[in-house]
mmCIF file of C-alpha atoms and ligand atoms in Angstrom:
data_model
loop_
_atom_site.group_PDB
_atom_site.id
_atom_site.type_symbol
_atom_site.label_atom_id
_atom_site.label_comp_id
_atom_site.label_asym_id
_atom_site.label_seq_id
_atom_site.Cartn_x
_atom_site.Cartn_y
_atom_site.Cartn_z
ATOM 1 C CA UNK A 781 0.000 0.000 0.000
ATOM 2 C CA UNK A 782 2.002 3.091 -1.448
ATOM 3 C CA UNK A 783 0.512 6.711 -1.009
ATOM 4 C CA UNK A 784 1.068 9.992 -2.628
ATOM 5 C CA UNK A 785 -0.034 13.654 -1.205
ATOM 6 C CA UNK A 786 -1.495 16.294 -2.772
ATOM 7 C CA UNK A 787 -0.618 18.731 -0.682
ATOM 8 C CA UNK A 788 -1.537 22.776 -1.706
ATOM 9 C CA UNK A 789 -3.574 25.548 -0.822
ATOM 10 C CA UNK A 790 -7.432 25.693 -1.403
ATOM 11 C CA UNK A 791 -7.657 26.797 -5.233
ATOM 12 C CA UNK A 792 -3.916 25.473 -5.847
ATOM 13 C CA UNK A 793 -5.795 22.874 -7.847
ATOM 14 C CA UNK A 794 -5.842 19.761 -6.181
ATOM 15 C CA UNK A 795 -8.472 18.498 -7.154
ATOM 16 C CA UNK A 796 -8.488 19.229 -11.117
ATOM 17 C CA UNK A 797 -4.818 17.871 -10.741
ATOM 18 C CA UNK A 798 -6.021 14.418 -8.686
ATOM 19 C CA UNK A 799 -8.714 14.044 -10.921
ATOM 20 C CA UNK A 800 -6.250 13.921 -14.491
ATOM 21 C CA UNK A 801 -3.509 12.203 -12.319
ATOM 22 C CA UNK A 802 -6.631 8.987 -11.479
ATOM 23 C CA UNK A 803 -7.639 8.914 -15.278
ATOM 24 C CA UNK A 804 -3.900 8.457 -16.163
ATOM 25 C CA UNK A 805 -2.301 6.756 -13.189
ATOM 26 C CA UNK A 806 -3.779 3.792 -10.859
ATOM 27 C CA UNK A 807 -3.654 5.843 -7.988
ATOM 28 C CA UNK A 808 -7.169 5.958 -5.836
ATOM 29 C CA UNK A 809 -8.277 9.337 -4.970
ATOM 30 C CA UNK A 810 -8.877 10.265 -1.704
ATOM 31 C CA UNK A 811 -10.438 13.866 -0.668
ATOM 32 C CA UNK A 812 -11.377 14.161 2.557
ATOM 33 C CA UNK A 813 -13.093 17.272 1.486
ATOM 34 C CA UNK A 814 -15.722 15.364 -0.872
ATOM 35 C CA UNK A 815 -15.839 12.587 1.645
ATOM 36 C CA UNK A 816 -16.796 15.360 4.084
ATOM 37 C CA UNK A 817 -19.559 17.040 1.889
ATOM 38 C CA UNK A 818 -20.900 13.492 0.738
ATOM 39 C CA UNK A 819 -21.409 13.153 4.474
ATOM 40 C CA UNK A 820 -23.200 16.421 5.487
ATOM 41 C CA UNK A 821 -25.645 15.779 2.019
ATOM 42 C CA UNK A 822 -26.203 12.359 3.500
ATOM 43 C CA UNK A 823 -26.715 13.650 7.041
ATOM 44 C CA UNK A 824 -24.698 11.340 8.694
ATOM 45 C CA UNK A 825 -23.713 11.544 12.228
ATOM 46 C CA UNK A 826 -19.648 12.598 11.115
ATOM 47 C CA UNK A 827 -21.858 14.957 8.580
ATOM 48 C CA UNK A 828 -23.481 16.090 11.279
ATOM 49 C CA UNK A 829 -20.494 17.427 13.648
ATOM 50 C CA UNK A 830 -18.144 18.503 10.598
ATOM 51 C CA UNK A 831 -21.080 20.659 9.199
ATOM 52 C CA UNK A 832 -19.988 23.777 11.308
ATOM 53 C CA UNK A 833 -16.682 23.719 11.113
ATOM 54 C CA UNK A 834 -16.360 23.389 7.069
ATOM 55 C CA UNK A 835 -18.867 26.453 6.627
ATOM 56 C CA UNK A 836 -16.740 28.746 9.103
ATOM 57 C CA UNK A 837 -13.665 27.809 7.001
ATOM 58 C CA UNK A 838 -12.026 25.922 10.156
ATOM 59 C CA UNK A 839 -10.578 22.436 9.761
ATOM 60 C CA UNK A 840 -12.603 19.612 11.140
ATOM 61 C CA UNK A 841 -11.257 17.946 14.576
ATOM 62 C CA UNK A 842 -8.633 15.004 13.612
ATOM 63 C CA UNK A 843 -10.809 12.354 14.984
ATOM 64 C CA UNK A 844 -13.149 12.874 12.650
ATOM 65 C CA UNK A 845 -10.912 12.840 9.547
ATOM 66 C CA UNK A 846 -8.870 10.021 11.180
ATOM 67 C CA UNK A 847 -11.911 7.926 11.617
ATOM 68 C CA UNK A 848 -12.990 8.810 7.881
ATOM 69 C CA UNK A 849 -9.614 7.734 6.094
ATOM 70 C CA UNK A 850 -9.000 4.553 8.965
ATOM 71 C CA UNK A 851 -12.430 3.116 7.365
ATOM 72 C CA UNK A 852 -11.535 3.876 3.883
ATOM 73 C CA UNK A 853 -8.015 2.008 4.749
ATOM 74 C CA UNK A 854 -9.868 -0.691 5.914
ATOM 75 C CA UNK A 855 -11.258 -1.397 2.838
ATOM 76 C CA UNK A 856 -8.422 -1.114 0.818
ATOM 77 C CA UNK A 857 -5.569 -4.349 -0.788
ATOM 78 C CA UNK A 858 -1.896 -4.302 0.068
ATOM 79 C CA UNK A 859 -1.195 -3.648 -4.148
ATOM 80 C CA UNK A 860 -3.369 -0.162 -4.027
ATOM 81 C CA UNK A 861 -1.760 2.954 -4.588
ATOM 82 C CA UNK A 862 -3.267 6.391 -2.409
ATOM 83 C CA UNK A 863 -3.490 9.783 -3.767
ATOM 84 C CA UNK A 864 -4.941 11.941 -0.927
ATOM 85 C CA UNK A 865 -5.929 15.378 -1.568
ATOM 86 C CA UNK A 866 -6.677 17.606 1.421
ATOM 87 C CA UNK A 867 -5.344 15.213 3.309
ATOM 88 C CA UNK A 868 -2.910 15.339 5.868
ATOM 89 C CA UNK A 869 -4.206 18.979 7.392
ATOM 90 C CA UNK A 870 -1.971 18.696 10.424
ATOM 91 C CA UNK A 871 0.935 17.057 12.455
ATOM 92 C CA UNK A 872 -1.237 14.564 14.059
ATOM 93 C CA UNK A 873 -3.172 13.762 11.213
ATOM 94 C CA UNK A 874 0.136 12.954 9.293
ATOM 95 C CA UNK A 875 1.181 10.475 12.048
ATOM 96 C CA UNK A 876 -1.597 8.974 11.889
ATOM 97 C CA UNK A 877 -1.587 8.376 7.928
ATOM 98 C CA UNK A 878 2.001 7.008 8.825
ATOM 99 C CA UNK A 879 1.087 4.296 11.281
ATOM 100 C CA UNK A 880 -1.876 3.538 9.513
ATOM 101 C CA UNK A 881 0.188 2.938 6.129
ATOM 102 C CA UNK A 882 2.707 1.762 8.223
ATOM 103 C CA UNK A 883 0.460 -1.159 9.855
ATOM 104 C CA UNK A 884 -0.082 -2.103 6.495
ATOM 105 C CA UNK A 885 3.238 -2.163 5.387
ATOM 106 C CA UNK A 886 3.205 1.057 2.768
ATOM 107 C CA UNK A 887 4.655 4.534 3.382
ATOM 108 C CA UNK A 888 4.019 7.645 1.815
ATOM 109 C CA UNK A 889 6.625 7.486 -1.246
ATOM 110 C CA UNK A 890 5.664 11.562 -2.639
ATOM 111 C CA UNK A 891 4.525 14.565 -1.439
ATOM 112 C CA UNK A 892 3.484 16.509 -3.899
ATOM 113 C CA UNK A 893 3.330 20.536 -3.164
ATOM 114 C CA UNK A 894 1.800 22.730 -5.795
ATOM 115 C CA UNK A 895 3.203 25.855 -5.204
ATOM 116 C CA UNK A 896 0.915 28.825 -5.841
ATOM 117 C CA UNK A 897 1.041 32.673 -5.372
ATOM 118 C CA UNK A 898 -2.095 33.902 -3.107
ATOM 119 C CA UNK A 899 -3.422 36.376 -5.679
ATOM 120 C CA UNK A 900 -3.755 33.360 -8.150
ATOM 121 C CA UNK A 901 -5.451 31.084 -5.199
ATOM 122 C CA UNK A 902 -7.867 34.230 -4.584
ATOM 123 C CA UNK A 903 -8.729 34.936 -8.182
ATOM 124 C CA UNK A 904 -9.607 30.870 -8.685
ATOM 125 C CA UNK A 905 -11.620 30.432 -5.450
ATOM 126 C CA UNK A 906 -13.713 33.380 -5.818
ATOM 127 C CA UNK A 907 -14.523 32.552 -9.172
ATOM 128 C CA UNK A 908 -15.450 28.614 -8.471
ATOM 129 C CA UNK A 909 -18.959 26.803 -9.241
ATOM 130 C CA UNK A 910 -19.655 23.776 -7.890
ATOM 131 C CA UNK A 911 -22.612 21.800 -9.627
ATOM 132 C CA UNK A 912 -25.636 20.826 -6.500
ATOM 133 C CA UNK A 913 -26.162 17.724 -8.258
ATOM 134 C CA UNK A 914 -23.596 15.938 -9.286
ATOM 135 C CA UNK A 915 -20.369 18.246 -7.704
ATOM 136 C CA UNK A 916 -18.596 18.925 -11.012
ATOM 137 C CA UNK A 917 -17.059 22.201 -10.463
ATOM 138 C CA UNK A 918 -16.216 24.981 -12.946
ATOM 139 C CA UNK A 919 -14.774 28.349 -13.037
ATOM 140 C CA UNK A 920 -16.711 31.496 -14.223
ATOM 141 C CA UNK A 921 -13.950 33.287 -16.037
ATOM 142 C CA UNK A 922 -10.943 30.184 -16.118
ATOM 143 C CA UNK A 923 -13.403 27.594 -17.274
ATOM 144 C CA UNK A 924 -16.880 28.608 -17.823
ATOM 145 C CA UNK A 925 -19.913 26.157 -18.411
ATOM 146 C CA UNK A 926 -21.541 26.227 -21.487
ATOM 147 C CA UNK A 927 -24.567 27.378 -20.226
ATOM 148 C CA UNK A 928 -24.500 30.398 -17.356
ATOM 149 C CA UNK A 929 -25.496 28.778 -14.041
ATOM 150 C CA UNK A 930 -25.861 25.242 -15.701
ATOM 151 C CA UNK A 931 -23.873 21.811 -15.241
ATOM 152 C CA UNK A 932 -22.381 20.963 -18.598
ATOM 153 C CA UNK A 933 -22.479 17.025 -17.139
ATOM 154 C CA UNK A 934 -25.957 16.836 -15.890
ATOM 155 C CA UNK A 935 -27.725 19.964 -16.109
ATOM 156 C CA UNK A 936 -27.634 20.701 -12.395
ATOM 157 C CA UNK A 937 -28.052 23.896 -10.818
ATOM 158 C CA UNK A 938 -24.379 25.796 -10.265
ATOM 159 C CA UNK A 939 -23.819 27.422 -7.228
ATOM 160 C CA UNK A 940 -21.507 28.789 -4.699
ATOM 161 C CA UNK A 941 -20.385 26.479 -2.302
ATOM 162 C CA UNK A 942 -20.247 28.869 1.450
ATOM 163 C CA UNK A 943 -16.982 28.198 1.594
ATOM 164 C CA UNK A 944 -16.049 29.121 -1.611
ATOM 165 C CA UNK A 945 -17.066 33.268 -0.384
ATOM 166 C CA UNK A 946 -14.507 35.823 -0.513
ATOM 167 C CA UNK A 947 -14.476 36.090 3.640
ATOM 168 C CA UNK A 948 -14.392 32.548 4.166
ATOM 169 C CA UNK A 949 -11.901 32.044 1.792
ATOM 170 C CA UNK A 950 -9.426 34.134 3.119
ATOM 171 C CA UNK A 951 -9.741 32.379 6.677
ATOM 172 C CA UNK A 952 -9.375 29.197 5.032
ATOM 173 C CA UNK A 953 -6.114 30.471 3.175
ATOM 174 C CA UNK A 954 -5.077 32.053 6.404
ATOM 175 C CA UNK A 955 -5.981 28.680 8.475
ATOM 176 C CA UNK A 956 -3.809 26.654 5.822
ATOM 177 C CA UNK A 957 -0.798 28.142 6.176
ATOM 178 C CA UNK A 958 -0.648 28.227 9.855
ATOM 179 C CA UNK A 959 -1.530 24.474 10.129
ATOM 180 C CA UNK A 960 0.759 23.366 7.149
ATOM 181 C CA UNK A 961 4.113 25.286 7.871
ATOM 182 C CA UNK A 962 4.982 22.269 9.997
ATOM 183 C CA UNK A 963 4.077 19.662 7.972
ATOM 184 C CA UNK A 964 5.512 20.621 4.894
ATOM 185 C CA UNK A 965 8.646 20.932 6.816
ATOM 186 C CA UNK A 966 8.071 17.696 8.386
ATOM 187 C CA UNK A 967 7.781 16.562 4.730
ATOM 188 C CA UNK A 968 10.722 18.042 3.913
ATOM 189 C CA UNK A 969 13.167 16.471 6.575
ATOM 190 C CA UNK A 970 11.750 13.029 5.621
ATOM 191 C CA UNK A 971 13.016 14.120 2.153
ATOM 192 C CA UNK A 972 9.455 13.050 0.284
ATOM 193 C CA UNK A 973 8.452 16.995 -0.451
ATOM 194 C CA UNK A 974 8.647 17.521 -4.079
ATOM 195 C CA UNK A 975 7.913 21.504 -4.886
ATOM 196 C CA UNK A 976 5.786 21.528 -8.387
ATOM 197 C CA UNK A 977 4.843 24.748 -9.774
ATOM 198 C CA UNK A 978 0.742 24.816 -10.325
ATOM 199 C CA UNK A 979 0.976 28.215 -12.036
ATOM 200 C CA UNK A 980 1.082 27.119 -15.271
ATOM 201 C CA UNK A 981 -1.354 25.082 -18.013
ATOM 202 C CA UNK A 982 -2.741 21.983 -16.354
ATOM 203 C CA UNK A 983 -1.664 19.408 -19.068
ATOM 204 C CA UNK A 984 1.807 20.088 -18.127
ATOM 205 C CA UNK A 985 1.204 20.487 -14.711
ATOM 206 C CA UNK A 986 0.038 17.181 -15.118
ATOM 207 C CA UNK A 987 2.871 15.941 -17.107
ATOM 208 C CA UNK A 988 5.697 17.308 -15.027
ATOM 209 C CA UNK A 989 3.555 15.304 -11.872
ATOM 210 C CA UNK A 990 3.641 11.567 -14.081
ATOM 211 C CA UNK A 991 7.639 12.422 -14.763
ATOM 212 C CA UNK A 992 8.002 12.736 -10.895
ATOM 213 C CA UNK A 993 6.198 9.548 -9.698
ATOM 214 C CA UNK A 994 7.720 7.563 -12.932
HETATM 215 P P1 LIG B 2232 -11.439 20.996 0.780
HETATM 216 O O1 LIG B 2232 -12.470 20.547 -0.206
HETATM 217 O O2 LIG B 2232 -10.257 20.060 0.868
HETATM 218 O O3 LIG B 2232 -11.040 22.441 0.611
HETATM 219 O O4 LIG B 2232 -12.136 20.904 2.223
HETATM 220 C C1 LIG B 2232 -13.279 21.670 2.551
HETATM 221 C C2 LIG B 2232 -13.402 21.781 4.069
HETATM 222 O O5 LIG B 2232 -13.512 20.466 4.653
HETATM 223 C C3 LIG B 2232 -12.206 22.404 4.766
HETATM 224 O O6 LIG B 2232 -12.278 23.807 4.785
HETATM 225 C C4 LIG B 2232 -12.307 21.799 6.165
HETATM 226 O O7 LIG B 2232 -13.319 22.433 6.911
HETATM 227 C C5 LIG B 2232 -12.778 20.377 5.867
HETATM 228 N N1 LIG B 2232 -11.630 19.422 5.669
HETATM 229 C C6 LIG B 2232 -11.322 18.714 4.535
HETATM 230 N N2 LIG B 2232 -10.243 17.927 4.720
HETATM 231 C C7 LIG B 2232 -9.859 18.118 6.004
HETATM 232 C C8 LIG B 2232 -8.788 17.599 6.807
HETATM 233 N N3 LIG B 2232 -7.891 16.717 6.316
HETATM 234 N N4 LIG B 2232 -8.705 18.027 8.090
HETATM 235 C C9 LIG B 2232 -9.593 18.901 8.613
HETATM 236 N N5 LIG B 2232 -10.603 19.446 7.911
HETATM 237 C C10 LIG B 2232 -10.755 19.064 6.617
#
């Protein structure tokens, strides 16, 4: 059981980057973030308690997200390959990931950092539409849908996510970088951090992320 981390800001582009990396790679994607909103749409009891805390732009306790990514572990085979995005937040939650992978005799092998200047991260969050129905997510000005206010996959309604609003988004950016200075120096010293620069067309983004994990 091997793992890779997507590790950048909100609106670095994790998740468009996870997304080509899965269509192109075996790696299994792992957002903690969409397993998160699945549960708060489902109403389920870890729904229930992260609800708050995700709307306020704060990160949701480590139990929670440890107890999320321990069950998704458990279902997993010793061959699979991890690609968490949004996932580890903090020191603890990183330790955890370790032992966990560690119990089942895989490590972390890449931590990928897409490297970002704020005014970029600001300019792509504000501008982000998520689809109610299905959660495809577009940008109004980077990537518009062909239809204003419509999902090009389904149809769906496009809206705002709350967290995706200017105020909340620059707690969340603020909240980031406090929590992640340590990791990513953690990261760092364990000599896994590899520095990839997300400013710059996706397809090569992409490309320069496949030469790294070759
Ligand atoms: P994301 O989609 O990764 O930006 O996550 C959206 C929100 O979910 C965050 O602002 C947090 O409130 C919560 N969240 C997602 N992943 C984590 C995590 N690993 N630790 C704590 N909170 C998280």
């Amino acid at each position: 059981m091997k793992a890779i981390i997507l590790f950048g800001a909100p609106g670095s582009g994790k998740g468009t980057v996870a997304e080509r990396i899965k269509a192109v790679t075996g790696y299994i994607h792992i957002s903690t973030g969409d397993m998160l909103r699945a549960a708060v749409k489902n109403g389920t009891a870890v729904g229930r308690e992260a609800e708050a805390y995700m709307k306020r732009g704060e990160l949701v306790p480590d139990e929670v997200i440890i107890k999320l990514v321990e069950e998704r572990l458990d279902k997993g085979g010793p061959e699979d390959l991890y690609m968490f995005d949004g996932f580890p937040r903090t020191v603890p939650q990183s330790e955890l990931l370790e032992k966990s992978l560690g119990r089942r005799g895989g490590k972390v092998t890449h931590v990928l950092f897409l490297d970002t200047p704020r005014d970029v991260l600001l300019q792509r969050l504000t501008g982000r539409r998520t689809c109610r129905k299905c959660g495809w997510n577009c940008h109004i000005v980077n990537l518009p849908p062909k239809k204003s206010g419509i999902c090009n996959l389904c149809g769906g309604e496009l809206y705002q996510r709350p967290d995706d609003q200017e105020a909340t988004i620059v707690n969340r950016l603020e909240v980031y970088n406090k929590q992640t200075e340590s990791l990513i120096a953690r990261y760092d010293r364990q000599k896994v951090l590899v520095k990839v620069n997300s400013n710059q067309k996706v397809d090569k983004l992409v490309e320069d992320i496949r030469q790294i994990l070759k």
